[in-house]
C-alpha cells in the first residue's frame, strides 16, 4: 500500500486523502501543525487500511502519535468520526465535537441504538419493497466496526473559538447534512474548514431519518445562507479538492435543491406517490442498497420540505398502509 496523497497548503495546512469506499474514494483529513504538536480534523473511517495509512502519514511528516494533541470531528458520519476513538487510544488526545453530533453518533451506533431496525420498517412504510428493506438492517450493521471504539469527547459549542495549528478557528454550526455539524472559520485569512456542509462538484446528502432532525433540508438551506455571511477565500472540504469559488458553490447548492423540490412537486401531480415511487422516477431502480438508502432518505427530506412549505401533504393509503404524499393546492 502506498502512502496517501498529501498536499501542503499555505499557513501549514496539510491535506491528507484517507481512503474510503467508492464513489467518494477519499475523505480529506487536515493536519494542522504547531510548535506544540498537531491537530487533526476528521481522521476518517476506521479499518485496517486507514490505520496503516495514518501510521505511514505520521512517519512521513515526522510526527508520532504522541504529537497528536487533538482531533476535531465535524460530524458523526463514519467517514469523518470513525477513527477518533482509535486515535484517542493511541495518542491520549482530546476529541472535540458538538454535543448534538455526539448524541447522534450514539443514536446511530450506541449500545442502545435500534435505528437499523427502525429505519428498515420506516423505509418499508414509505414503499421500499421488502426484498430491499430487509437488506438495510444488515447494511447498517456493517458500519459499526468503522466507528469503534467510541471516544470520550470534549464538547465544542457553536460560536466558540479553538486554536489549532497556531491559528484561531471559529466553530460554526452548519447542520442539515448531519445534526450538530460544525464547520471551522479562520477569519483573518478567510479559510473555511467545511466538513461535508459545502462540497465542490457533489451535493452533500440530506437525509430524513426517523428520530433525527425532522426538517433536515430546511436546516441545510438555512446553514448555507448562514455560511454565506462569512467571507471565504479558500475552502477545505471533507471530500474532493480544496476550492476557492465558495460563495458561488453555496448559490449552486441552494439552486440545486430548489430545482429538485420543484421537480418532485410536479411528480406528485398525477397521483399521490410514496417516497420509493418518487425515488424510482428520479433515479431508476438499479441502485445498490447503499445508494438506495441515501437516495430514498434524500427524497423523503425533500418531500418533508414540501410539506413544511405547505406544497404537499401526507396521506396514509388505506389499501396497504403505506405513507404517500399528495400535492397541496
Ligand atoms: Zn457526512
Ligand atoms: Zn463525508
Short mmCIF file of C-alpha atoms and ligand atoms in Angstrom, two decimals:
data_model
loop_
_atom_site.label_atom_id
_atom_site.label_comp_id
_atom_site.label_asym_id
_atom_site.label_seq_id
_atom_site.Cartn_x
_atom_site.Cartn_y
_atom_site.Cartn_z
CA UNK A 1 0.00 0.00 0.00
CA UNK A 2 1.27 3.44 -0.94
CA UNK A 3 1.29 6.42 1.35
CA UNK A 4 -1.91 8.53 0.90
CA UNK A 5 -1.74 11.66 -1.24
CA UNK A 6 -0.66 14.68 0.80
CA UNK A 7 -0.85 18.38 -0.14
CA UNK A 8 0.73 21.13 1.92
CA UNK A 9 -1.19 24.40 1.60
CA UNK A 10 -0.30 27.91 2.79
CA UNK A 11 -0.26 28.52 6.54
CA UNK A 12 0.99 24.97 7.09
CA UNK A 13 -2.37 23.27 6.45
CA UNK A 14 -1.73 19.67 5.40
CA UNK A 15 -4.44 17.86 3.42
CA UNK A 16 -4.31 14.06 3.67
CA UNK A 17 -6.52 11.92 1.42
CA UNK A 18 -7.58 8.95 3.54
CA UNK A 19 -9.09 6.05 1.57
CA UNK A 20 -12.76 5.24 1.63
CA UNK A 21 -15.23 3.29 -0.46
CA UNK A 22 -16.41 4.23 -3.95
CA UNK A 23 -17.94 6.63 -5.06
CA UNK A 24 -16.34 9.14 -2.67
CA UNK A 25 -12.95 7.33 -2.78
CA UNK A 26 -11.31 9.54 -0.17
CA UNK A 27 -12.10 11.73 2.80
CA UNK A 28 -9.94 14.80 3.40
CA UNK A 29 -8.28 14.89 6.77
CA UNK A 30 -6.42 18.05 7.65
CA UNK A 31 -3.33 18.12 9.83
CA UNK A 32 -2.58 21.46 11.47
CA UNK A 33 0.92 21.53 12.97
CA UNK A 34 2.18 23.99 15.58
CA UNK A 35 5.22 24.05 17.86
CA UNK A 36 3.11 22.25 20.49
CA UNK A 37 2.17 19.28 18.28
CA UNK A 38 -0.54 18.60 15.75
CA UNK A 39 -4.31 18.83 15.47
CA UNK A 40 -6.21 16.58 13.07
CA UNK A 41 -9.57 17.46 11.58
CA UNK A 42 -11.77 14.46 10.61
CA UNK A 43 -9.41 11.46 10.79
CA UNK A 44 -11.54 9.18 8.54
CA UNK A 45 -13.32 5.81 8.80
CA UNK A 46 -11.70 3.07 10.84
CA UNK A 47 -10.39 -0.06 9.13
CA UNK A 48 -7.06 -1.84 8.72
CA UNK A 49 -6.16 0.22 5.62
CA UNK A 50 -6.80 3.63 7.20
CA UNK A 51 -4.91 2.68 10.38
CA UNK A 52 -1.90 1.78 8.22
CA UNK A 53 -2.31 4.94 6.17
CA UNK A 54 -2.15 7.13 9.26
CA UNK A 55 0.86 5.27 10.64
CA UNK A 56 2.66 5.98 7.33
CA UNK A 57 1.47 9.59 7.09
CA UNK A 58 2.64 10.48 10.59
CA UNK A 59 6.01 8.87 9.96
CA UNK A 60 6.35 10.69 6.62
CA UNK A 61 5.52 14.03 8.27
CA UNK A 62 7.98 13.25 11.05
CA UNK A 63 5.40 13.05 13.81
CA UNK A 64 4.48 10.31 16.24
CA UNK A 65 1.13 9.54 17.84
CA UNK A 66 2.36 11.37 20.98
CA UNK A 67 2.39 14.60 18.91
CA UNK A 68 -1.38 14.47 18.33
CA UNK A 69 -2.92 16.97 20.73
CA UNK A 70 -6.46 16.89 19.47
CA UNK A 71 -8.85 15.50 16.94
CA UNK A 72 -11.63 17.78 15.76
CA UNK A 73 -14.66 15.99 14.30
CA UNK A 74 -17.04 18.00 12.08
CA UNK A 75 -19.87 15.45 12.27
CA UNK A 76 -20.81 11.93 13.34
CA UNK A 77 -20.64 10.13 9.96
CA UNK A 78 -18.27 7.12 9.99
CA UNK A 79 -16.05 8.54 7.24
CA UNK A 80 -15.18 11.53 9.49
CA UNK A 81 -15.71 10.42 13.09
CA UNK A 82 -14.68 6.76 12.71
CA UNK A 83 -11.01 6.85 13.71
CA UNK A 84 -11.41 9.39 16.54
CA UNK A 85 -11.64 6.73 19.25
CA UNK A 86 -8.74 4.77 17.76
CA UNK A 87 -6.57 7.91 17.74
CA UNK A 88 -7.54 8.65 21.32
CA UNK A 89 -6.49 5.15 22.36
CA UNK A 90 -3.11 5.62 20.60
CA UNK A 91 -2.41 9.25 21.47
CA UNK A 92 -4.46 10.02 24.58
CA UNK A 93 -5.64 13.16 22.79
CA UNK A 94 -8.75 15.31 23.14
CA UNK A 95 -11.59 14.63 20.73
CA UNK A 96 -13.62 17.75 20.02
CA UNK A 97 -17.11 17.65 18.56
CA UNK A 98 -20.52 19.17 19.23
CA UNK A 99 -22.76 17.58 21.84
CA UNK A 100 -25.50 17.24 19.22
CA UNK A 101 -23.16 15.38 16.84
CA UNK A 102 -22.04 13.06 19.64
CA UNK A 103 -25.65 12.38 20.65
CA UNK A 104 -26.37 11.48 17.02
CA UNK A 105 -23.42 9.07 16.96
CA UNK A 106 -24.93 7.33 19.99
CA UNK A 107 -28.37 7.34 18.40
CA UNK A 108 -26.89 5.58 15.36
CA UNK A 109 -24.28 3.27 16.92
CA UNK A 110 -24.60 3.44 20.70
CA UNK A 111 -25.24 0.23 22.66
CA UNK A 112 -28.97 1.01 22.90
CA UNK A 113 -29.40 2.02 19.26
CA UNK A 114 -32.30 0.45 17.44
CA UNK A 115 -32.05 2.62 14.34
CA UNK A 116 -31.22 -0.21 11.93
CA UNK A 117 -34.48 -1.99 12.62
CA UNK A 118 -36.40 1.28 12.83
CA UNK A 119 -35.07 2.56 9.51
CA UNK A 120 -35.85 -0.74 7.79
CA UNK A 121 -39.52 -0.61 8.93
CA UNK A 122 -39.85 3.09 8.22
CA UNK A 123 -38.49 2.84 4.65
CA UNK A 124 -40.90 -0.07 4.15
CA UNK A 125 -43.80 2.20 5.13
CA UNK A 126 -42.51 4.66 2.55
CA UNK A 127 -42.82 1.98 -0.13
CA UNK A 128 -39.38 0.34 -0.24
CA UNK A 129 -40.07 -3.29 -1.30
CA UNK A 130 -39.42 -5.83 1.45
CA UNK A 131 -36.67 -7.58 -0.55
CA UNK A 132 -34.69 -4.33 -0.29
CA UNK A 133 -35.75 -3.06 3.13
CA UNK A 134 -34.50 -6.25 4.85
CA UNK A 135 -31.04 -5.57 3.39
CA UNK A 136 -30.95 -2.13 5.01
CA UNK A 137 -30.64 -3.54 8.50
CA UNK A 138 -27.58 -5.68 7.70
CA UNK A 139 -26.09 -2.91 5.61
CA UNK A 140 -26.19 -0.51 8.57
CA UNK A 141 -24.64 -3.04 10.95
CA UNK A 142 -21.66 -3.03 8.58
CA UNK A 143 -20.73 0.49 9.75
CA UNK A 144 -20.19 -0.48 13.40
CA UNK A 145 -16.52 -1.54 13.15
CA UNK A 146 -15.74 1.77 11.37
CA UNK A 147 -16.78 3.81 14.44
CA UNK A 148 -15.38 1.62 17.23
CA UNK A 149 -14.24 2.48 19.88
CA UNK A 150 -16.41 5.47 20.73
CA UNK A 151 -14.14 8.24 22.10
CA UNK A 152 -14.55 10.36 25.21
CA UNK A 153 -15.32 13.75 23.84
CA UNK A 154 -14.82 17.38 24.80
CA UNK A 155 -17.82 19.30 23.53
CA UNK A 156 -17.50 22.35 21.31
CA UNK A 157 -20.37 24.83 21.13
CA UNK A 158 -21.43 26.88 18.13
CA UNK A 159 -19.63 30.25 18.30
CA UNK A 160 -16.64 29.07 20.34
CA UNK A 161 -13.02 29.52 19.27
CA UNK A 162 -10.33 26.83 19.09
CA UNK A 163 -6.63 27.32 18.50
CA UNK A 164 -5.23 24.71 16.13
CA UNK A 165 -2.07 24.94 14.03
CA UNK A 166 -1.30 28.36 15.63
CA UNK A 167 -4.49 29.75 14.10
CA UNK A 168 -7.74 30.69 15.76
CA UNK A 169 -10.83 28.92 14.36
CA UNK A 170 -14.46 29.82 14.96
CA UNK A 171 -16.82 26.82 15.25
CA UNK A 172 -19.98 27.40 13.21
CA UNK A 173 -22.97 25.09 13.44
CA UNK A 174 -23.82 24.03 9.89
CA UNK A 175 -26.41 21.26 10.20
CA UNK A 176 -28.69 19.64 7.64
CA UNK A 177 -26.21 17.13 6.23
CA UNK A 178 -25.74 15.91 9.81
CA UNK A 179 -27.22 17.18 13.10
CA UNK A 180 -24.80 19.38 15.06
CA UNK A 181 -22.33 19.52 12.15
CA UNK A 182 -19.59 22.10 12.81
CA UNK A 183 -17.54 23.96 10.22
CA UNK A 184 -14.47 26.00 11.21
CA UNK A 185 -13.76 29.53 10.04
CA UNK A 186 -10.40 31.31 10.20
CA UNK A 187 -11.38 34.94 9.95
CA UNK A 188 -8.05 36.75 9.32
CA UNK A 189 -7.17 34.54 6.36
CA UNK A 190 -10.71 33.77 5.16
CA UNK A 191 -10.31 30.00 5.40
CA UNK A 192 -13.25 27.63 5.87
CA UNK A 193 -12.97 24.02 7.00
CA UNK A 194 -16.28 22.94 5.51
CA UNK A 195 -16.64 19.35 6.69
CA UNK A 196 -19.44 17.99 4.48
CA UNK A 197 -21.59 21.16 4.71
CA UNK A 198 -20.20 22.53 1.44
CA UNK A 199 -18.60 20.23 -1.13
CA UNK A 200 -17.34 21.04 -4.62
CA UNK A 201 -18.83 19.00 -7.53
CA UNK A 202 -21.07 16.83 -5.33
CA UNK A 203 -24.17 17.79 -3.43
CA UNK A 204 -23.92 16.76 0.25
CA UNK A 205 -26.50 14.10 1.06
CA UNK A 206 -29.50 15.38 3.01
CA UNK A 207 -31.33 12.51 4.70
CA UNK A 208 -34.59 12.42 6.59
CA UNK A 209 -34.11 9.78 9.30
CA UNK A 210 -36.75 8.90 11.92
CA UNK A 211 -35.91 10.39 15.31
CA UNK A 212 -33.25 12.71 13.87
CA UNK A 213 -33.61 16.29 12.52
CA UNK A 214 -37.31 16.50 11.47
CA UNK A 215 -36.58 19.13 8.77
CA UNK A 216 -33.05 18.41 7.50
CA UNK A 217 -33.36 20.19 4.15
CA UNK A 218 -34.73 23.32 5.83
CA UNK A 219 -31.83 23.18 8.33
CA UNK A 220 -29.36 22.66 5.50
CA UNK A 221 -30.57 25.55 3.37
CA UNK A 222 -30.55 27.84 6.43
CA UNK A 223 -26.99 26.70 7.15
CA UNK A 224 -25.92 27.55 3.60
CA UNK A 225 -27.39 31.05 3.95
CA UNK A 226 -25.58 31.46 7.25
CA UNK A 227 -22.29 30.12 5.85
CA UNK A 228 -22.59 32.67 3.04
CA UNK A 229 -22.21 35.51 5.58
CA UNK A 230 -18.50 34.64 6.19
CA UNK A 231 -16.05 35.98 3.65
CA UNK A 232 -14.17 32.91 2.45
CA UNK A 233 -11.10 32.95 0.16
CA UNK A 234 -10.27 29.27 0.32
CA UNK A 235 -12.44 26.31 1.31
CA UNK A 236 -11.22 22.95 2.64
CA UNK A 237 -13.98 20.38 2.07
CA UNK A 238 -14.48 16.91 3.56
CA UNK A 239 -14.37 15.34 0.07
CA UNK A 240 -12.97 16.25 -3.35
CA UNK A 241 -10.49 19.09 -3.79
CA UNK A 242 -9.72 22.33 -1.99
CA UNK A 243 -11.57 25.14 -3.81
CA UNK A 244 -11.90 28.91 -3.98
CA UNK A 245 -15.34 29.57 -5.51
CA UNK A 246 -17.02 29.03 -2.14
CA UNK A 247 -19.76 31.66 -2.38
CA UNK A 248 -20.65 30.60 -5.94
CA UNK A 249 -20.83 26.99 -4.74
CA UNK A 250 -23.26 27.90 -1.95
CA UNK A 251 -25.57 29.50 -4.54
CA UNK A 252 -25.32 26.43 -6.78
CA UNK A 253 -26.24 24.10 -3.91
CA UNK A 254 -29.23 26.25 -2.94
CA UNK A 255 -30.41 26.33 -6.58
CA UNK A 256 -29.94 22.59 -6.94
CA UNK A 257 -32.29 21.94 -4.01
CA UNK A 258 -34.90 24.45 -5.22
CA UNK A 259 -34.90 22.75 -8.64
CA UNK A 260 -35.16 19.31 -7.07
CA UNK A 261 -38.08 20.46 -4.89
CA UNK A 262 -39.88 21.77 -7.98
CA UNK A 263 -39.30 18.54 -9.87
CA UNK A 264 -40.58 16.37 -7.02
CA UNK A 265 -43.61 18.60 -6.55
CA UNK A 266 -44.50 18.07 -10.23
CA UNK A 267 -44.21 14.29 -9.80
CA UNK A 268 -46.95 14.45 -7.14
CA UNK A 269 -49.48 15.93 -9.55
CA UNK A 270 -50.80 12.90 -11.45
CA UNK A 271 -51.46 10.86 -8.27
CA UNK A 272 -50.23 10.50 -4.67
CA UNK A 273 -46.78 8.89 -4.52
CA UNK A 274 -44.70 7.02 -1.97
CA UNK A 275 -41.13 8.13 -1.31
CA UNK A 276 -39.98 4.99 -3.12
CA UNK A 277 -42.04 5.77 -6.23
CA UNK A 278 -40.52 9.26 -6.39
CA UNK A 279 -37.09 7.72 -5.94
CA UNK A 280 -37.70 5.34 -8.86
CA UNK A 281 -38.90 8.20 -11.08
CA UNK A 282 -35.77 10.21 -10.32
CA UNK A 283 -33.06 7.53 -10.17
CA UNK A 284 -34.49 4.32 -11.70
CA UNK A 285 -34.42 1.02 -9.81
CA UNK A 286 -30.84 -0.14 -10.30
CA UNK A 287 -29.28 1.48 -7.26
CA UNK A 288 -27.16 -0.51 -4.81
CA UNK A 289 -28.63 -0.86 -1.32
CA UNK A 290 -26.22 1.83 -0.07
CA UNK A 291 -27.23 4.23 -2.87
CA UNK A 292 -30.90 3.36 -2.40
CA UNK A 293 -30.82 4.23 1.29
CA UNK A 294 -29.22 7.63 0.60
CA UNK A 295 -31.47 8.33 -2.39
CA UNK A 296 -34.66 7.45 -0.53
CA UNK A 297 -33.77 9.36 2.63
CA UNK A 298 -32.87 12.35 0.44
CA UNK A 299 -36.17 12.18 -1.49
CA UNK A 300 -38.00 11.99 1.85
CA UNK A 301 -36.09 15.07 3.07
CA UNK A 302 -37.33 16.96 0.00
CA UNK A 303 -40.89 15.68 0.44
CA UNK A 304 -40.78 16.81 4.08
CA UNK A 305 -39.64 20.28 2.95
CA UNK A 306 -42.60 20.43 0.52
CA UNK A 307 -44.88 19.51 3.44
CA UNK A 308 -43.26 22.17 5.65
CA UNK A 309 -43.79 24.78 2.91
CA UNK A 310 -47.42 23.75 2.54
CA UNK A 311 -46.91 22.39 -1.01
CA UNK A 312 -47.56 18.74 -0.15
CA UNK A 313 -49.48 16.69 2.37
CA UNK A 314 -49.03 13.20 3.83
CA UNK A 315 -51.80 10.64 3.40
CA UNK A 316 -51.95 7.08 4.63
CA UNK A 317 -53.06 4.61 1.97
CA UNK A 318 -55.95 2.56 3.38
CA UNK A 319 -55.08 -0.27 0.97
CA UNK A 320 -51.56 -1.12 2.08
CA UNK A 321 -50.94 1.33 4.97
CA UNK A 322 -48.14 2.95 3.02
CA UNK A 323 -47.31 6.61 3.54
CA UNK A 324 -47.96 8.68 0.43
CA UNK A 325 -47.54 12.30 -0.50
CA UNK A 326 -50.06 14.36 -2.40
CA UNK A 327 -49.73 17.91 -3.67
CA UNK A 328 -51.48 20.71 -1.82
CA UNK A 329 -53.48 23.24 -3.87
ZN1 LIG B 1 -21.05 13.31 6.10
ZN1 LIG B 2 -18.22 12.59 4.38
#
